[in-house]
Amino acid sequence: MADEKRDEALDAAERTDEIGSIEVEDGDRTEENASPEPEMEDLPALVLGDEAEHDAELHEEVIDSEIAWRGKIFDVERLQVRLPNGHTSVRDVVRHRGAAAVVALTTSGKIALVRQYRTSLGRVTVEIPAGKLDPGEDPLECAKRELKEETGFVAGRIAYLTTIATSCGFADELIHIYLATQLSFEGARPDDDEFLNVDLVPVGELVDAVLDGKIEDAKTVVGALACEVMSRRLADAAVAEEAGD
């Protein structure tokens, strides 16, 4: 099903050129034939990472709440909210204490990945090591713990990469992603209910798998691409520094 949806999306993208403008008899296209584009100067500037002044008009006010369901890992809170237009609506929100994940990079340029069965999807997935935060736990300490438990690696150096909201449409879960290097192997100790296989995959091969749609796990997609971007920036910086000497 995922492959069919991806093929449909690619077909739609290929048709965009036909839909976006009108073909004339000789095959040439002019601005007169092109579909109108919005006046970009009339649109507010996008502020990445910060809340823009005009975002205040988008806020929803919580006027009532209750815990609709309590689970082992997360709860579901039902919120009654007042919308920007004054109407009310109901939001069901998954409350999760968050997690940490690790892009573990070896000196040979390979990333440690775990293969595990995900009951929610009904199949084995390929993921970077990750785990839930204990109550009040520092995400960095969680990342170190999960790396050791799931892969057996201990990082001589670990740095923050990014944080993602996994499903912000209905959940507040955040996953904090770290880059671990200078790895030493001390032996894995997975939890009693964890059954994992560990693979070492070249960064480029993992990125290709992500871009080919073969990796579905969100934290792994983001972690792989973030690692690739960081590697390129470091390489560019090294070249620039060498050129300046």
mmCIF file with all atom_site columns, N, CA and C in Angstrom, residues 100-102 104 129-131 141-155 188-189:
data_model
loop_
_atom_site.group_PDB
_atom_site.id
_atom_site.type_symbol
_atom_site.label_atom_id
_atom_site.label_alt_id
_atom_site.label_comp_id
_atom_site.label_asym_id
_atom_site.label_entity_id
_atom_site.label_seq_id
_atom_site.pdbx_PDB_ins_code
_atom_site.Cartn_x
_atom_site.Cartn_y
_atom_site.Cartn_z
_atom_site.occupancy
_atom_site.B_iso_or_equiv
_atom_site.pdbx_formal_charge
_atom_site.auth_seq_id
_atom_site.auth_comp_id
_atom_site.auth_asym_id
_atom_site.auth_atom_id
_atom_site.pdbx_PDB_model_num
ATOM 1  N N  . ALA A 1 100 ? 14.562 9.621  23.529 1.00 0.00 ? 100 ALA A N  1
ATOM 2  C CA . ALA A 1 100 ? 15.850 10.048 22.972 1.00 0.00 ? 100 ALA A CA 1
ATOM 3  C C  . ALA A 1 100 ? 16.311 8.995  21.977 1.00 0.00 ? 100 ALA A C  1
ATOM 4  N N  . ALA A 1 101 ? 17.013 9.440  20.943 1.00 0.00 ? 101 ALA A N  1
ATOM 5  C CA . ALA A 1 101 ? 17.503 8.541  19.898 1.00 0.00 ? 101 ALA A CA 1
ATOM 6  C C  . ALA A 1 101 ? 18.939 8.910  19.559 1.00 0.00 ? 101 ALA A C  1
ATOM 7  N N  . VAL A 1 102 ? 19.662 7.955  18.987 1.00 0.00 ? 102 VAL A N  1
ATOM 8  C CA . VAL A 1 102 ? 21.094 8.152  18.743 1.00 0.00 ? 102 VAL A CA 1
ATOM 9  C C  . VAL A 1 102 ? 21.498 7.727  17.339 1.00 0.00 ? 102 VAL A C  1
ATOM 10 N N  . ALA A 1 104 ? 24.567 6.629  15.870 1.00 0.00 ? 104 ALA A N  1
ATOM 11 C CA . ALA A 1 104 ? 25.878 6.148  16.319 1.00 0.00 ? 104 ALA A CA 1
ATOM 12 C C  . ALA A 1 104 ? 26.763 5.912  15.102 1.00 0.00 ? 104 ALA A C  1
ATOM 13 N N  . PRO A 1 129 ? 18.994 3.473  17.336 1.00 0.00 ? 129 PRO A N  1
ATOM 14 C CA . PRO A 1 129 ? 18.682 3.138  18.729 1.00 0.00 ? 129 PRO A CA 1
ATOM 15 C C  . PRO A 1 129 ? 17.916 4.280  19.395 1.00 0.00 ? 129 PRO A C  1
ATOM 16 N N  . ALA A 1 130 ? 16.932 3.919  20.209 1.00 0.00 ? 130 ALA A N  1
ATOM 17 C CA . ALA A 1 130 ? 16.112 4.932  20.873 1.00 0.00 ? 130 ALA A CA 1
ATOM 18 C C  . ALA A 1 130 ? 15.364 4.303  22.029 1.00 0.00 ? 130 ALA A C  1
ATOM 19 N N  . GLY A 1 131 ? 14.857 5.163  22.905 1.00 0.00 ? 131 GLY A N  1
ATOM 20 C CA . GLY A 1 131 ? 14.060 4.663  24.016 1.00 0.00 ? 131 GLY A CA 1
ATOM 21 C C  . GLY A 1 131 ? 13.356 5.781  24.744 1.00 0.00 ? 131 GLY A C  1
ATOM 22 N N  . GLU A 1 141 ? 21.221 11.580 28.940 1.00 0.00 ? 141 GLU A N  1
ATOM 23 C CA . GLU A 1 141 ? 21.490 10.354 29.692 1.00 0.00 ? 141 GLU A CA 1
ATOM 24 C C  . GLU A 1 141 ? 20.677 9.192  29.138 1.00 0.00 ? 141 GLU A C  1
ATOM 25 N N  . CYS A 1 142 ? 19.462 9.484  28.718 1.00 0.00 ? 142 CYS A N  1
ATOM 26 C CA . CYS A 1 142 ? 18.630 8.446  28.097 1.00 0.00 ? 142 CYS A CA 1
ATOM 27 C C  . CYS A 1 142 ? 19.276 7.947  26.807 1.00 0.00 ? 142 CYS A C  1
ATOM 28 N N  . ALA A 1 143 ? 19.796 8.877  26.010 1.00 0.00 ? 143 ALA A N  1
ATOM 29 C CA . ALA A 1 143 ? 20.442 8.503  24.750 1.00 0.00 ? 143 ALA A CA 1
ATOM 30 C C  . ALA A 1 143 ? 21.637 7.582  25.001 1.00 0.00 ? 143 ALA A C  1
ATOM 31 N N  . LYS A 1 144 ? 22.453 7.922  25.980 1.00 0.00 ? 144 LYS A N  1
ATOM 32 C CA . LYS A 1 144 ? 23.611 7.094  26.313 1.00 0.00 ? 144 LYS A CA 1
ATOM 33 C C  . LYS A 1 144 ? 23.171 5.699  26.752 1.00 0.00 ? 144 LYS A C  1
ATOM 34 N N  . ARG A 1 145 ? 22.147 5.652  27.588 1.00 0.00 ? 145 ARG A N  1
ATOM 35 C CA . ARG A 1 145 ? 21.664 4.372  28.106 1.00 0.00 ? 145 ARG A CA 1
ATOM 36 C C  . ARG A 1 145 ? 21.127 3.481  26.995 1.00 0.00 ? 145 ARG A C  1
ATOM 37 N N  . GLU A 1 146 ? 20.295 4.058  26.129 1.00 0.00 ? 146 GLU A N  1
ATOM 38 C CA . GLU A 1 146 ? 19.695 3.264  25.063 1.00 0.00 ? 146 GLU A CA 1
ATOM 39 C C  . GLU A 1 146 ? 20.735 2.780  24.054 1.00 0.00 ? 146 GLU A C  1
ATOM 40 N N  . LEU A 1 147 ? 21.730 3.611  23.776 1.00 0.00 ? 147 LEU A N  1
ATOM 41 C CA . LEU A 1 147 ? 22.801 3.200  22.864 1.00 0.00 ? 147 LEU A CA 1
ATOM 42 C C  . LEU A 1 147 ? 23.514 1.970  23.403 1.00 0.00 ? 147 LEU A C  1
ATOM 43 N N  . LYS A 1 148 ? 23.837 1.998  24.684 1.00 0.00 ? 148 LYS A N  1
ATOM 44 C CA . LYS A 1 148 ? 24.540 0.883  25.318 1.00 0.00 ? 148 LYS A CA 1
ATOM 45 C C  . LYS A 1 148 ? 23.654 -0.362 25.377 1.00 0.00 ? 148 LYS A C  1
ATOM 46 N N  . GLU A 1 149 ? 22.399 -0.188 25.802 1.00 0.00 ? 149 GLU A N  1
ATOM 47 C CA . GLU A 1 149 ? 21.511 -1.333 25.964 1.00 0.00 ? 149 GLU A CA 1
ATOM 48 C C  . GLU A 1 149 ? 21.206 -2.022 24.638 1.00 0.00 ? 149 GLU A C  1
ATOM 49 N N  . GLU A 1 150 ? 20.951 -1.233 23.597 1.00 0.00 ? 150 GLU A N  1
ATOM 50 C CA . GLU A 1 150 ? 20.471 -1.810 22.341 1.00 0.00 ? 150 GLU A CA 1
ATOM 51 C C  . GLU A 1 150 ? 21.585 -2.252 21.399 1.00 0.00 ? 150 GLU A C  1
ATOM 52 N N  . THR A 1 151 ? 22.733 -1.575 21.432 1.00 0.00 ? 151 THR A N  1
ATOM 53 C CA . THR A 1 151 ? 23.802 -1.906 20.480 1.00 0.00 ? 151 THR A CA 1
ATOM 54 C C  . THR A 1 151 ? 25.087 -2.381 21.138 1.00 0.00 ? 151 THR A C  1
ATOM 55 N N  . GLY A 1 152 ? 25.258 -2.080 22.411 1.00 0.00 ? 152 GLY A N  1
ATOM 56 C CA . GLY A 1 152 ? 26.504 -2.421 23.089 1.00 0.00 ? 152 GLY A CA 1
ATOM 57 C C  . GLY A 1 152 ? 27.582 -1.372 22.949 1.00 0.00 ? 152 GLY A C  1
ATOM 58 N N  . PHE A 1 153 ? 27.310 -0.307 22.202 1.00 0.00 ? 153 PHE A N  1
ATOM 59 C CA . PHE A 1 153 ? 28.299 0.749  22.004 1.00 0.00 ? 153 PHE A CA 1
ATOM 60 C C  . PHE A 1 153 ? 28.228 1.795  23.115 1.00 0.00 ? 153 PHE A C  1
ATOM 61 N N  . VAL A 1 154 ? 29.393 2.313  23.457 1.00 0.00 ? 154 VAL A N  1
ATOM 62 C CA . VAL A 1 154 ? 29.510 3.452  24.369 1.00 0.00 ? 154 VAL A CA 1
ATOM 63 C C  . VAL A 1 154 ? 30.210 4.565  23.607 1.00 0.00 ? 154 VAL A C  1
ATOM 64 N N  . ALA A 1 155 ? 29.682 5.768  23.697 1.00 0.00 ? 155 ALA A N  1
ATOM 65 C CA . ALA A 1 155 ? 30.215 6.890  22.925 1.00 0.00 ? 155 ALA A CA 1
ATOM 66 C C  . ALA A 1 155 ? 31.272 7.655  23.710 1.00 0.00 ? 155 ALA A C  1
ATOM 67 N N  . ALA A 1 188 ? 25.846 -5.498 24.341 1.00 0.00 ? 188 ALA A N  1
ATOM 68 C CA . ALA A 1 188 ? 24.472 -5.013 24.470 1.00 0.00 ? 188 ALA A CA 1
ATOM 69 C C  . ALA A 1 188 ? 23.754 -5.681 25.635 1.00 0.00 ? 188 ALA A C  1
ATOM 70 N N  . ARG A 1 189 ? 22.805 -4.929 26.218 1.00 0.00 ? 189 ARG A N  1
ATOM 71 C CA . ARG A 1 189 ? 21.966 -5.457 27.290 1.00 0.00 ? 189 ARG A CA 1
ATOM 72 C C  . ARG A 1 189 ? 20.531 -4.976 27.085 1.00 0.00 ? 189 ARG A C  1
#
